[in-house]
């Protein structure tokens, strides 16, 4: 067992608020999920609140918990305005209130005469913390706490500018003991989730407000990513994109893994530079990944093999990493379009208009043409519409013709109407001369375009259906199993309804 216990105890909830009352509330909430909690005393707005909180803590005295007190000074990246004496005073008070551990930043440790630290009645165990909010510094191969003697564990929290930075930090965790690795920043987020399986003693997660960039909430760390259950045998999947923050794919895939009892995790990778991610595939043990903007075309030159249809579309949204490390690419967006539309339309022999001529329009156009539909393309750039229409044996349709021509289905493949611009529609009511309208946008679930269509009693298909179908196809391709579709659908729909 590690220094901080096992199971959920290795996920440390970060409790940070300006008032004693809020801190106590957060502490109670945290303890429902994990017995290990960091108390950010430096976040409390003044000494009165600190004293009040510690008094409450002493009375409350939660049993079987590991409380870690932190009163980080500004010099070390915290909010405490006092000096070293002030910091040590509050940490000593924290011991009185029941804290077993304290976090002491290197900036303080260095300024104390050698060996003196143990003479203070600080919490019994000391975590020496080193922060770099700008970069991941040069790191030793291993960190041996026993050699330092005076502290019980060492934490390095460093901003990962690249995925390679976060890999370097995890490698130290793998070789060290009593070490806590905290890759910071959005690029470091997947490594933050994988830190426990690489040997980090703790993974930090805020119960409410983020206290460091790129944090994953306590709820997500425990329930979405199950960070405390991941091992070196856990298969790793993910989605690469830039931006990637609001992707629902981690929810979709992780729900599938949890429901299907598959030892796998799916992580969001913010990828600025494709090669940086590709180099990290063996280090993270990645077995497959989804690809989203802006990498759908660029990934193609890194593939060993590619499904023919994906090559024709010119975009890949799914990659399988083979045993020998080579990459196989395919496109499940086209499956998504077909599956979603088939529910309301018999595609063979139908007339379908696609509005837009970008990547998603291209996947839809190839899918529909292959399934035997006539495909019309209307786009603000006539040249793009003509090129796509020619590629699929369809026709470019000028916008003005939409009021007079009729179609079996009209698909919106532009981002017009996407959150947060929910009150605009790409097409007007008079332009919808059709039986079915499908919007590829899935956020919100019911776009303005779909509402206009419904008012005209036209059948509608939400982009959520496409999103679910393309994701489920990826899941089945990677696992070779039937996806637990009902659970996956429920999780995505409830997330969209709760937070559009
Ligand atoms: P894209 O490659 O950037 O293409 C966007 C298309 O929309 C282009 O033809 C663009 O025209 C056009 N467009 C953008 N703004 C416009 C405007 N104000 N007026 C007229 N046309 C405009 O993007 P994409 O990957 O195809 O994605 C398009 C939409 O599909 C997005 O909302 C995306 O979320 C959605 N999507 C959904 C799924 C799903 O699973 N449901 C999957 C993929 C995509 P220009 O070329 O002239 O800029």
mmCIF file of C-alpha atoms and ligand atoms in Angstrom, residues 293 296 333 355-361 379-381 384 412-416 418 440-442 463-464 466-468 470, ligand 1:
data_model
loop_
_atom_site.group_PDB
_atom_site.id
_atom_site.type_symbol
_atom_site.label_atom_id
_atom_site.label_comp_id
_atom_site.label_asym_id
_atom_site.label_seq_id
_atom_site.Cartn_x
_atom_site.Cartn_y
_atom_site.Cartn_z
ATOM 1 C CA UNK A 293 -10.723 18.878 -36.150
ATOM 2 C CA UNK A 296 -8.840 14.528 -39.804
ATOM 3 C CA UNK A 333 -18.865 9.503 -39.817
ATOM 4 C CA UNK A 355 -25.951 22.318 -47.104
ATOM 5 C CA UNK A 356 -22.218 22.945 -46.649
ATOM 6 C CA UNK A 357 -19.177 21.453 -48.347
ATOM 7 C CA UNK A 358 -16.691 20.912 -45.496
ATOM 8 C CA UNK A 359 -15.407 17.688 -43.914
ATOM 9 C CA UNK A 360 -18.710 16.393 -42.501
ATOM 10 C CA UNK A 361 -20.542 17.278 -45.735
ATOM 11 C CA UNK A 379 -22.623 25.882 -50.181
ATOM 12 C CA UNK A 380 -21.668 29.521 -49.844
ATOM 13 C CA UNK A 381 -18.599 28.856 -51.969
ATOM 14 C CA UNK A 384 -16.465 23.961 -53.159
ATOM 15 C CA UNK A 412 -27.219 20.863 -42.542
ATOM 16 C CA UNK A 413 -23.451 20.278 -42.549
ATOM 17 C CA UNK A 414 -22.421 23.787 -41.470
ATOM 18 C CA UNK A 415 -21.806 24.904 -37.883
ATOM 19 C CA UNK A 416 -24.562 27.556 -38.088
ATOM 20 C CA UNK A 418 -24.268 25.398 -32.902
ATOM 21 C CA UNK A 440 -25.371 17.342 -38.132
ATOM 22 C CA UNK A 441 -24.939 19.660 -35.160
ATOM 23 C CA UNK A 442 -25.534 17.835 -31.865
ATOM 24 C CA UNK A 463 -26.983 15.289 -35.060
ATOM 25 C CA UNK A 464 -26.919 13.363 -31.773
ATOM 26 C CA UNK A 466 -25.060 10.624 -36.012
ATOM 27 C CA UNK A 467 -22.735 11.306 -33.096
ATOM 28 C CA UNK A 468 -23.954 8.192 -31.290
ATOM 29 C CA UNK A 470 -20.273 7.036 -35.395
HETATM 30 P P1 LIG B 1 -15.885 22.246 -41.721
HETATM 31 O O1 LIG B 1 -15.030 21.246 -42.412
HETATM 32 O O2 LIG B 1 -15.253 23.471 -41.143
HETATM 33 O O3 LIG B 1 -17.018 22.694 -42.780
HETATM 34 C C1 LIG B 1 -17.989 23.631 -42.446
HETATM 35 C C2 LIG B 1 -18.814 23.973 -43.671
HETATM 36 O O4 LIG B 1 -19.778 24.948 -43.260
HETATM 37 C C3 LIG B 1 -18.027 24.610 -44.812
HETATM 38 O O5 LIG B 1 -18.627 24.259 -46.024
HETATM 39 C C4 LIG B 1 -18.204 26.092 -44.531
HETATM 40 O O6 LIG B 1 -18.080 26.901 -45.661
HETATM 41 C C5 LIG B 1 -19.637 26.114 -44.081
HETATM 42 N N1 LIG B 1 -19.946 27.317 -43.307
HETATM 43 C C6 LIG B 1 -19.369 27.711 -42.151
HETATM 44 N N2 LIG B 1 -19.927 28.866 -41.742
HETATM 45 C C7 LIG B 1 -20.857 29.209 -42.674
HETATM 46 C C8 LIG B 1 -21.758 30.298 -42.826
HETATM 47 N N3 LIG B 1 -21.821 31.276 -41.905
HETATM 48 N N4 LIG B 1 -22.564 30.333 -43.914
HETATM 49 C C9 LIG B 1 -22.518 29.339 -44.828
HETATM 50 N N5 LIG B 1 -21.685 28.273 -44.756
HETATM 51 C C10 LIG B 1 -20.867 28.221 -43.674
HETATM 52 O O7 LIG B 1 -16.688 21.576 -40.521
HETATM 53 P P2 LIG B 1 -17.257 20.087 -40.470
HETATM 54 O O8 LIG B 1 -16.280 19.191 -39.814
HETATM 55 O O9 LIG B 1 -17.750 19.737 -41.808
HETATM 56 O O10 LIG B 1 -18.462 20.242 -39.429
HETATM 57 C C11 LIG B 1 -19.661 20.859 -39.802
HETATM 58 C C12 LIG B 1 -20.698 20.642 -38.710
HETATM 59 O O11 LIG B 1 -20.987 19.253 -38.594
HETATM 60 C C13 LIG B 1 -20.209 21.095 -37.337
HETATM 61 O O12 LIG B 1 -21.248 21.762 -36.674
HETATM 62 C C14 LIG B 1 -19.888 19.799 -36.620
HETATM 63 O O13 LIG B 1 -20.093 19.898 -35.223
HETATM 64 C C15 LIG B 1 -20.894 18.845 -37.240
HETATM 65 N N6 LIG B 1 -20.450 17.456 -37.161
HETATM 66 C C16 LIG B 1 -21.232 16.586 -36.478
HETATM 67 C C17 LIG B 1 -20.876 15.273 -36.384
HETATM 68 C C18 LIG B 1 -21.767 14.341 -35.610
HETATM 69 O O14 LIG B 1 -21.313 13.254 -35.256
HETATM 70 N N7 LIG B 1 -22.998 14.694 -35.383
HETATM 71 C C19 LIG B 1 -19.694 14.801 -36.979
HETATM 72 C C20 LIG B 1 -18.898 15.716 -37.692
HETATM 73 C C21 LIG B 1 -19.299 17.045 -37.768
HETATM 74 P P3 LIG B 1 -16.644 27.553 -46.037
HETATM 75 O O15 LIG B 1 -15.829 26.404 -46.567
HETATM 76 O O16 LIG B 1 -16.997 28.555 -47.055
HETATM 77 O O17 LIG B 1 -16.102 28.138 -44.790
#
